[in-house]
Short mmCIF file of C-alpha atoms in Angstrom, two decimals:
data_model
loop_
_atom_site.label_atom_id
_atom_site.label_comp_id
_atom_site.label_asym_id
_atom_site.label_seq_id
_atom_site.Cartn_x
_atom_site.Cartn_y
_atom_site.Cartn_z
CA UNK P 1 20.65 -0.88 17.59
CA UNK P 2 18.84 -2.21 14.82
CA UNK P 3 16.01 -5.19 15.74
CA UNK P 4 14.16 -7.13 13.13
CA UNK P 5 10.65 -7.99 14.32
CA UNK P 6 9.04 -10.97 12.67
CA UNK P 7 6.14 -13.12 12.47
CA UNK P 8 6.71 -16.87 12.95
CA UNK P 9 3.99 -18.59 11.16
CA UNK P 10 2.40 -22.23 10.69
CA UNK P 11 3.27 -23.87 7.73
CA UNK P 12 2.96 -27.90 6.56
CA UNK P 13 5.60 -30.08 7.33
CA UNK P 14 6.26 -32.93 4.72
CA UNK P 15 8.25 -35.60 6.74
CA UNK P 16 10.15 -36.17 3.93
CA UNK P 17 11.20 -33.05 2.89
CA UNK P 18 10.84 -30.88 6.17
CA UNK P 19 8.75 -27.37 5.37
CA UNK P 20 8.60 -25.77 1.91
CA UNK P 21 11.65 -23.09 1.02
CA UNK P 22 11.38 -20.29 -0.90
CA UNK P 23 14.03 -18.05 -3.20
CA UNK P 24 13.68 -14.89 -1.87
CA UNK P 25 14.64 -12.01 -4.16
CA UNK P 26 15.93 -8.81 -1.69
CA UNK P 27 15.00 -5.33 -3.13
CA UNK P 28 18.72 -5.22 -3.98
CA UNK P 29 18.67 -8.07 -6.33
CA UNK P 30 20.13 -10.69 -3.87
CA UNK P 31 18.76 -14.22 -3.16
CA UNK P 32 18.37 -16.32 -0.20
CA UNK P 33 16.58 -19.45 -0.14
CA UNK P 34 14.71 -20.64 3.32
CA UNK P 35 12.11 -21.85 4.90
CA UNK P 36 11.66 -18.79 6.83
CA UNK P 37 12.32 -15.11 5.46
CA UNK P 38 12.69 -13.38 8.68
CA UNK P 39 16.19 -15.37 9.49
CA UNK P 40 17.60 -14.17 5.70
CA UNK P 41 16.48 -10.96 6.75
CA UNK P 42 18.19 -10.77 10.27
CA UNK P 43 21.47 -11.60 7.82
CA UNK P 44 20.98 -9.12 4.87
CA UNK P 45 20.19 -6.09 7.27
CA UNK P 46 23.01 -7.46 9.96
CA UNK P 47 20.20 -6.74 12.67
CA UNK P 48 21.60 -6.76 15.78
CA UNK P 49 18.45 -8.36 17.39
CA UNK P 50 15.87 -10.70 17.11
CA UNK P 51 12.41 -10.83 18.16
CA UNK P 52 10.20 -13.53 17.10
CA UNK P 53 6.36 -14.03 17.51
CA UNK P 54 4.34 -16.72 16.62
CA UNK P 55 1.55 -18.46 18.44
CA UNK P 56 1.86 -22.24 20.09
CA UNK P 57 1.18 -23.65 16.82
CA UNK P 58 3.66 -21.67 14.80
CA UNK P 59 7.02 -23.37 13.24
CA UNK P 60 9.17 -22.93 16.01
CA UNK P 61 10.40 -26.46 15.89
CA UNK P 62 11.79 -25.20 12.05
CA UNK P 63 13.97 -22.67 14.39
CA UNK P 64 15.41 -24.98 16.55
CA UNK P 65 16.22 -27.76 14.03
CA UNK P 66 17.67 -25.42 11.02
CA UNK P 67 19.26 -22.55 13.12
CA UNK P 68 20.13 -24.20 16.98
CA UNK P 69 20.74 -27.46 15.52
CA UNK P 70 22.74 -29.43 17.30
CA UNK P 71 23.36 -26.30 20.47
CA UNK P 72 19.91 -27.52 21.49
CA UNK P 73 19.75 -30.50 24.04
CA UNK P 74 18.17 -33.63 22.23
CA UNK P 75 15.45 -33.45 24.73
CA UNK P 76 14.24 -29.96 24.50
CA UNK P 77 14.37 -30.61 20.77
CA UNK P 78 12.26 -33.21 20.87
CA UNK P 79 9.99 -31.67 23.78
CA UNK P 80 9.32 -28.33 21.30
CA UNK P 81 8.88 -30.79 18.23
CA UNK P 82 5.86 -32.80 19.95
CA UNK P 83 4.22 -29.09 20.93
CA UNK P 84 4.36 -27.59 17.73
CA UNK P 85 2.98 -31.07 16.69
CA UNK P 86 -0.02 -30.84 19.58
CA UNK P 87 -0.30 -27.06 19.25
CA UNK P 88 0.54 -26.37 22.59
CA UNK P 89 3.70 -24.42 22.72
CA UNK P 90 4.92 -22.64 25.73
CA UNK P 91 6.40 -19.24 26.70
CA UNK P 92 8.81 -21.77 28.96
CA UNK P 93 9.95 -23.80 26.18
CA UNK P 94 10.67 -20.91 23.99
CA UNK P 95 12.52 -19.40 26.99
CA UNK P 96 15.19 -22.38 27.40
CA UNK P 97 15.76 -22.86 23.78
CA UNK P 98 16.49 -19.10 23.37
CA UNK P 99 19.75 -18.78 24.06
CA UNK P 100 20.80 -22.10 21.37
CA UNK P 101 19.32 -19.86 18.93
CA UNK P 102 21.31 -16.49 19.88
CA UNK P 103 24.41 -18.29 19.93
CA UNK P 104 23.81 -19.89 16.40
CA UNK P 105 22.58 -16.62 14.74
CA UNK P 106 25.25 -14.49 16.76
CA UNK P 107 22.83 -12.11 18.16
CA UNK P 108 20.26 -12.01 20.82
CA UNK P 109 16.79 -13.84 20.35
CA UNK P 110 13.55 -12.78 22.06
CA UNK P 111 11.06 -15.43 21.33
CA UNK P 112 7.65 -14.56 22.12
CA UNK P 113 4.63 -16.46 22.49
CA UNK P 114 1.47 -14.62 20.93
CA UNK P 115 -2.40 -15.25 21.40
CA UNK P 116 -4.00 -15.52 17.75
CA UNK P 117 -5.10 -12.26 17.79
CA UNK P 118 -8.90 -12.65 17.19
CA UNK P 119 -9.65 -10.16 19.49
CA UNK P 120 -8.89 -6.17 20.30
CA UNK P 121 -7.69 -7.47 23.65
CA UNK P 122 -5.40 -9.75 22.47
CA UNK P 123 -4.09 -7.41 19.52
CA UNK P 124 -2.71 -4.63 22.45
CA UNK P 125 -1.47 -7.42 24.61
CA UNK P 126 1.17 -7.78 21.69
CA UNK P 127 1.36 -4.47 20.81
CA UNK P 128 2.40 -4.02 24.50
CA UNK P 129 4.95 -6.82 25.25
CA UNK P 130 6.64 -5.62 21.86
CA UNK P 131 7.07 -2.32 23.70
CA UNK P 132 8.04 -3.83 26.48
CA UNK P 133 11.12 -5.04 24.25
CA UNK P 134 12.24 -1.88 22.41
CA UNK P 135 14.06 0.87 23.47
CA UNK P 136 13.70 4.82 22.36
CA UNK P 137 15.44 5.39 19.65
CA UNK P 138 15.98 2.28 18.53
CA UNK P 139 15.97 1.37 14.66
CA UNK P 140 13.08 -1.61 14.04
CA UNK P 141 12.86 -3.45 11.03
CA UNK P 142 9.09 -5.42 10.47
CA UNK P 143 8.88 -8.50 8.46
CA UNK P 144 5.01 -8.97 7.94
CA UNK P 145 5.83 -12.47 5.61
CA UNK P 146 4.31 -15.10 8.03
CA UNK P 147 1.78 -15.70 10.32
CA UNK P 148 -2.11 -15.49 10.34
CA UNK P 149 -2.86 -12.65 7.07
CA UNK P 150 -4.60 -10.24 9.61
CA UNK P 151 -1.41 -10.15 11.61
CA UNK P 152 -0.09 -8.67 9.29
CA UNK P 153 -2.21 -5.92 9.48
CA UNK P 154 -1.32 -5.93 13.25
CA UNK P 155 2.30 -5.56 12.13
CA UNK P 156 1.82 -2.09 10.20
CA UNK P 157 -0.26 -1.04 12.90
CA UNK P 158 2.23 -1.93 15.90
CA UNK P 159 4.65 0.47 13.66
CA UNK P 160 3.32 3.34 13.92
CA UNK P 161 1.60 2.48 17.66
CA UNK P 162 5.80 1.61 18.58
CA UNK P 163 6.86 5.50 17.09
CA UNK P 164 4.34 7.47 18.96
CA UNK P 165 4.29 4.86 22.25
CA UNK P 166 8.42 4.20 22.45
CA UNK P 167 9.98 6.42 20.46
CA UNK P 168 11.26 4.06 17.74
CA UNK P 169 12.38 4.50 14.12
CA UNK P 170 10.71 2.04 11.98
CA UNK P 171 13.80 1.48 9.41
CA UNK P 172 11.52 -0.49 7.17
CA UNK P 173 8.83 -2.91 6.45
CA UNK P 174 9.05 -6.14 4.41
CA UNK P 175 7.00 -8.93 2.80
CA UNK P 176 7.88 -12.04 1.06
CA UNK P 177 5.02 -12.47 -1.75
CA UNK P 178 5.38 -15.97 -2.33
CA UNK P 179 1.98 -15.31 -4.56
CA UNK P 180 3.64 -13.68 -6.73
CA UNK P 181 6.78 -16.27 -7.11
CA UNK P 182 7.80 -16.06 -10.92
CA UNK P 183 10.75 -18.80 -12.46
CA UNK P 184 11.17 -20.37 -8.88
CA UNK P 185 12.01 -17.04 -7.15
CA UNK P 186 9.88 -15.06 -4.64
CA UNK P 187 9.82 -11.17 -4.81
CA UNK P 188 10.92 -9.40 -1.25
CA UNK P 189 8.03 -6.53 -1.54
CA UNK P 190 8.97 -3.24 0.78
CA UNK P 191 6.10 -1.45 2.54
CA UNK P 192 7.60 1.54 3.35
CA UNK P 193 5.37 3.50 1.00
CA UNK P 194 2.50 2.86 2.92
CA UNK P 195 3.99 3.69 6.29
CA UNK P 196 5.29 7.17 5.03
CA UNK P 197 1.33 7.80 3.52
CA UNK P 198 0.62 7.22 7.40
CA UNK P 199 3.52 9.21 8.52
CA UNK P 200 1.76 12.35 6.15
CA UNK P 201 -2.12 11.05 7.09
CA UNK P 202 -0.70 11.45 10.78
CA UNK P 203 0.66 14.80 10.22
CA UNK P 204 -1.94 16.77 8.09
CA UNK P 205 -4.05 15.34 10.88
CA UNK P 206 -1.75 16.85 13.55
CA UNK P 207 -1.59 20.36 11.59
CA UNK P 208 -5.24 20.48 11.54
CA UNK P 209 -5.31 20.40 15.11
CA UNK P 210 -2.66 22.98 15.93
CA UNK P 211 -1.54 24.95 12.38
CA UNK P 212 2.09 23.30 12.61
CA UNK P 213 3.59 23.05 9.28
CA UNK P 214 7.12 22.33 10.43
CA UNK P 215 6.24 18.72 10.81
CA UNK P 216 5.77 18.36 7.24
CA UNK P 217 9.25 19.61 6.35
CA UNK P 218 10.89 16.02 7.40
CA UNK P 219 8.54 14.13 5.04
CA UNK P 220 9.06 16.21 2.04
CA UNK P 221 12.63 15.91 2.58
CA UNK P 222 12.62 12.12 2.79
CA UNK P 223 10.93 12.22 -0.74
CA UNK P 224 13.54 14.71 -2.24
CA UNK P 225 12.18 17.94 -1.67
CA UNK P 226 15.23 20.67 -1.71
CA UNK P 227 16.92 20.57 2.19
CA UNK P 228 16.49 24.72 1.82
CA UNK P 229 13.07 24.62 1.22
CA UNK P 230 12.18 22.33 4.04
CA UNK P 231 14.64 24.90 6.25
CA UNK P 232 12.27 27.69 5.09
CA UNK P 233 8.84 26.25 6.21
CA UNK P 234 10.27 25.37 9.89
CA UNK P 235 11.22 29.05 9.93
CA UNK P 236 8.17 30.14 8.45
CA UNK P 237 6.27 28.10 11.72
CA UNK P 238 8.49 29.61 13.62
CA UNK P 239 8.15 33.35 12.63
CA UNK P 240 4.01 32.71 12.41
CA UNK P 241 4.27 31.59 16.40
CA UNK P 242 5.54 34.97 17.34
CA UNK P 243 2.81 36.85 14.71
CA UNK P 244 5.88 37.46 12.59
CA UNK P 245 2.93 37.33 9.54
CA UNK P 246 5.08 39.30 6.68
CA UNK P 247 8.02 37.50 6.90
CA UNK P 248 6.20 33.97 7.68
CA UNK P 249 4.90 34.66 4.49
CA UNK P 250 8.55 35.93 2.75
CA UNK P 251 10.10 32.26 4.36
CA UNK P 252 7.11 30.56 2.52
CA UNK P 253 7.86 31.59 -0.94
CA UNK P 254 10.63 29.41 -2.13
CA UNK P 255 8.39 26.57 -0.57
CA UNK P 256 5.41 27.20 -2.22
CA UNK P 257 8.17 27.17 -5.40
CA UNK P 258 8.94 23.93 -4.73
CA UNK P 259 5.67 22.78 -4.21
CA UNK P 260 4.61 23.70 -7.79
CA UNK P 261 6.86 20.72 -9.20
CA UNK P 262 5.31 17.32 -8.94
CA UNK P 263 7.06 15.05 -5.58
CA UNK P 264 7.83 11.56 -5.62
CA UNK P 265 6.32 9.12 -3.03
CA UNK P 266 3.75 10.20 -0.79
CA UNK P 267 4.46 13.54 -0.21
CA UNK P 268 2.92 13.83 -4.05
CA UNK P 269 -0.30 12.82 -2.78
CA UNK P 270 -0.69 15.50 -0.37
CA UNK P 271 1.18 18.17 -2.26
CA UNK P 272 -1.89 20.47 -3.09
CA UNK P 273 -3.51 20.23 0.06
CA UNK P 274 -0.39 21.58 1.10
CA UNK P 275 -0.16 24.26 -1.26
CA UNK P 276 -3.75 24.92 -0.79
CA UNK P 277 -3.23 25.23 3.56
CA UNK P 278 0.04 28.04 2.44
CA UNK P 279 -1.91 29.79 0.21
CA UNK P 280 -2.73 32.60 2.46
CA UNK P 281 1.36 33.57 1.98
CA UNK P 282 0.62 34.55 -1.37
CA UNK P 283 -1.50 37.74 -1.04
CA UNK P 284 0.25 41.40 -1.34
CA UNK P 285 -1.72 42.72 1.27
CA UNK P 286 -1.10 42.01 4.88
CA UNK P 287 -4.52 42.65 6.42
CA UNK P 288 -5.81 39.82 4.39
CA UNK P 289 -2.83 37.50 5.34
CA UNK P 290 -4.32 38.14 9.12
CA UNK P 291 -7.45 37.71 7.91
CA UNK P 292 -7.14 34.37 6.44
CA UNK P 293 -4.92 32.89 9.04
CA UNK P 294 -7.59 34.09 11.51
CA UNK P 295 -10.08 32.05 9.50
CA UNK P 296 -7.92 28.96 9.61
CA UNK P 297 -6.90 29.37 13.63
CA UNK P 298 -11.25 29.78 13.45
CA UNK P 299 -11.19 26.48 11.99
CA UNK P 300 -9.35 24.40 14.50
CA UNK P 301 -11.17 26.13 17.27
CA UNK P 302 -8.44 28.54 18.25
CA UNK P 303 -10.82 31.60 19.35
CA UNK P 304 -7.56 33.38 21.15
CA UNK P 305 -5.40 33.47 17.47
CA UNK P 306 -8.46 34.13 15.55
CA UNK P 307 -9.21 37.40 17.74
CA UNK P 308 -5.15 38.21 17.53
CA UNK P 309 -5.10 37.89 13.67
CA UNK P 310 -8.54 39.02 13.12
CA UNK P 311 -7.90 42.16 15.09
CA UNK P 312 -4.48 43.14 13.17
CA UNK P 313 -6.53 42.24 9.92
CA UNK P 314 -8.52 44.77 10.69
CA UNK P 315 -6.38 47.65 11.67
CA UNK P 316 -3.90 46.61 9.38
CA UNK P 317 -6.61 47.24 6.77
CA UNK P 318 -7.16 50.66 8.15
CA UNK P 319 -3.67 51.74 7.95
CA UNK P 320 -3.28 49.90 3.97
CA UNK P 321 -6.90 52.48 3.56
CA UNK P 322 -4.66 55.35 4.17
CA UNK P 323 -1.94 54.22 2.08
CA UNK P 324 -0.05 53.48 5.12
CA UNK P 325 2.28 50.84 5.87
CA UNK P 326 1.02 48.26 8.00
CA UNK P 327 4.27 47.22 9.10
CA UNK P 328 5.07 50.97 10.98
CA UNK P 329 3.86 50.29 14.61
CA UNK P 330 2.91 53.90 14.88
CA UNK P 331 1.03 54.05 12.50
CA UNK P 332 -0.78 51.06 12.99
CA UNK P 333 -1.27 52.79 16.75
CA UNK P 334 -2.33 55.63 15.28
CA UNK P 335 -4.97 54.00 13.63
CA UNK P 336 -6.44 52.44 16.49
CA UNK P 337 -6.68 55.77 18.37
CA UNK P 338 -8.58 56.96 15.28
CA UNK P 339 -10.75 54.66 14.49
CA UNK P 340 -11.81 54.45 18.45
CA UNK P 341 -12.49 58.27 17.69
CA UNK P 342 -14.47 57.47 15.17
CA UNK P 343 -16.37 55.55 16.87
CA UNK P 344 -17.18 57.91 19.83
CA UNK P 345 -18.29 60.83 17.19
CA UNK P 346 -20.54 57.86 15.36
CA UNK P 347 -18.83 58.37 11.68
CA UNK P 348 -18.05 54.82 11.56
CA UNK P 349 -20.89 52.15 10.06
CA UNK P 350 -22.51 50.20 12.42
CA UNK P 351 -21.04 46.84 11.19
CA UNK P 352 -17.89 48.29 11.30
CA UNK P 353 -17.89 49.00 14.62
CA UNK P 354 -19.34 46.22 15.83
CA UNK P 355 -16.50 44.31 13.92
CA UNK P 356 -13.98 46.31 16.06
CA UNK P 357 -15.20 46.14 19.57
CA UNK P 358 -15.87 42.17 19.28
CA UNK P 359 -12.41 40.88 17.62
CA UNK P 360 -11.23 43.66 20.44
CA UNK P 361 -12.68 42.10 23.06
CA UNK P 362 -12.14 38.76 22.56
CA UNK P 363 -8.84 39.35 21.93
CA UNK P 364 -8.41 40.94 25.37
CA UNK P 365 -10.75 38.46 27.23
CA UNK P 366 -8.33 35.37 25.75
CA UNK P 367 -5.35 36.91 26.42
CA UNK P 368 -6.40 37.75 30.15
CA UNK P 369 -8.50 35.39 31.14
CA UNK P 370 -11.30 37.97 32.04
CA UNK P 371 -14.93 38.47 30.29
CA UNK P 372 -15.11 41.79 28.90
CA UNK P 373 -17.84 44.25 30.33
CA UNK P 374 -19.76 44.20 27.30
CA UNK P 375 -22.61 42.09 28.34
CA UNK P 376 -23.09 40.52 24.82
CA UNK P 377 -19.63 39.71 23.94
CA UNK P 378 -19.54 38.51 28.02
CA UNK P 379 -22.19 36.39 26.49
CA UNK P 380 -20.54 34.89 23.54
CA UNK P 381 -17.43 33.93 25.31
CA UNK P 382 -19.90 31.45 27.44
CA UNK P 383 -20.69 30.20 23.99
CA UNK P 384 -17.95 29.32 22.05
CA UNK P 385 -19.86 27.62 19.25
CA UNK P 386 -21.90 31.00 18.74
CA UNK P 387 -18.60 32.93 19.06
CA UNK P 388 -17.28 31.23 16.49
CA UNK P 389 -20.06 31.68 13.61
CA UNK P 390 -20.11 35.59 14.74
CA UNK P 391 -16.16 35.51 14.51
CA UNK P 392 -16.45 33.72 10.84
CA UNK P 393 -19.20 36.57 9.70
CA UNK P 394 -17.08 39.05 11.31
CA UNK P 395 -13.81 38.10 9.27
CA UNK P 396 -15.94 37.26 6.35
CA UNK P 397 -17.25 41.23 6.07
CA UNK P 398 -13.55 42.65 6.08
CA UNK P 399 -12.73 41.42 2.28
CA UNK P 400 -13.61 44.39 0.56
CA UNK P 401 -16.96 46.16 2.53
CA UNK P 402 -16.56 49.65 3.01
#
């Protein structure tokens, strides 16, 4: 089901000529002249429902006499005409002249009475009877035209409040700029643009919090980015949950391909941030793939996956020192055994082994739940903020010391 969502706002009425029409130009070239853009709309988008707001001043009496007409009783007519008149509106009278205007318009009509908004309080009692009225998965179309300006602001907002809090699509979001009315006709202006910046905005924010890349791969795809591509960075999240680093990195190539070619709408404006966070794909050696997603896990205050990467970083450096392949689990076991050898006979640098026994430890304390004996590293896990400028020095110092 698609539902249009519009604000009904107050506007001077000239008793001769009634309220002041506009020629509405739709993005598709198409004109419709009215009083009130969110009933053209309703038409040219064939939305199967309704919902009106406007406060107990608003035009509703412009509803009743252009679109119920003659379906509404004289009396109620009149009744709603004297309370726009006096300001006074009710929920009540919007209620009985509701279903006049459904069976004029041929679709169901929600009319709801709104406070003016000047307040926070007031701004989520809309946000939540508009809830109240949508269903998940439903398809909602805003019309931000009318109405006080800063509820129009209110409008973008409930948007993206109506995704996350029911589960909506938000099919699109328009505004008649009668300021910008050139030869008698009225521009319909589409703010879709803006809601898919705060789509991306919402999403680098999410990634920052938990490394998940997949989420951008719907966004890029709405602004043209090759289906494949897209594909390749959900399997790329996929293979890095399961430590799957080399062929993560493998998936992320044709991406980061992609990525080097300029985007069109909003996904441009965070394309090198996104190259920038997928960067780490693009070096030959694995232990420093490890060690820069450890960094970045660091960075989000993920202590257990810093530990996990950190620690193959540095045994996968120790097998790539032996011209060893990193990938061979033996021989990555083998190295372990040797460097704990190593350690036991003292051949090993002090750093070094102090590098080993705390990304060690804190792997296995994580993982398990437990504090390790090691009083200091015990210590540190009582402290994450100090664990986590010890685990940045730590990772820092495997680049390319000895």
């Amino acid at each position: 089901m698609t539902t249009l969502i519009s604000f009904l706002g107050k506007s001077q009425l000239d008793s001769k000529t009634g309220y002041r029409t506009a020629r509405y130009r739709m993005p598709d070239g198409t004109i419709h002249e009215t009083a009130y853009l969110g009933l053209a709309l309703a038409e040219h988008l064939a939305a199967e429902r309704v919902i009106l707001l406007g406060t107990e001043s608003s035009m509703w009496d412009l509803l009743v006499e252009n679109v119920a007409g003659d379906h509404a009783a004289d009396e109620l007519r009149l009744e709603l005409f004297d309370a726009v008149k006096e300001s006074r509106v009710t929920q009540s009278i919007l209620d009985d002249v509701a279903p006049s205007m459904a069976a004029q318009l041929g679709r169901p009509v929600a009319s709801l009475l709104i406070p003016s908004c000047a307040t926070f309080a007031e701004q989520q009692e809309v946000l939540t009877r508009l809830a109240d009225h949508l269903h998940q998965s439903e398809c909602v179309v805003l019309d931000l035209t009318h109405g006080f300006r800063h509820l129009a602001m209110l409008g973008f907002a409930a948007a993206r409040y109506l995704v996350h809090a029911r589960g909506v699509t938000v099919q699109g979001l328009y505004y008649g700029a009668f300021d910008m009315t050139h030869n008698g006709v009225t521009p319909v202006v589409t703010l879709d643009g803006l809601a898919h910046l705060q789509e991306w905005a919402e999403a680098f924010e999410a990634y920052e919090a938990s490394g998940d890349f997949s989420r951008f791969a719907p966004l890029l795809v709405q602004d043209g980015f090759p289906r494949a591509a897209a594909d390749a960075l959900v399997r790329a999240w996929r293979l890095l949950m399961v430590s799957n680093v080399h062929d993560a990195a493998k998936s992320l190539q044709p991406v980061l391909q992609a990525l080097g070619t300029p985007l069109s709408g909003a996904s441009e404006l965070f394309r090198v941030r996104l190259q920038k966070a997928l960067r780490w794909s693009l070096e030959s050696a694995l232990s420093e793939k490890f060690r820069l997603l450890a960094l970045q896990s660091l960075k989000r205050g993920d202590a257990l996956r810093a530990s996990i990467f950190g620690l193959e970083a540095f045994l996968a450096r120790e097998v790539e020192a032996a011209a060893g392949n990193p990938l061979d689990y033996a021989q990555r076991k083998a190295a372990d055994e040797h460097f704990q050898a190593q350690v036991r006979d003292g051949s090993v640098p002090d750093w070094k082994r102090e590098a080993f026994w705390l990304l060690k430890n804190v792997r296995n304390s994580c993982a398990h739940g437990t504090p390790p004996s090691h009083a200091r590293h015990a210590q540190l896990l009582r402290n994450p903020q100090q664990l986590a400028r010890e685990l940045e020095a730590t990772l820092n110092r495997l680049t390319n010391t000895p």
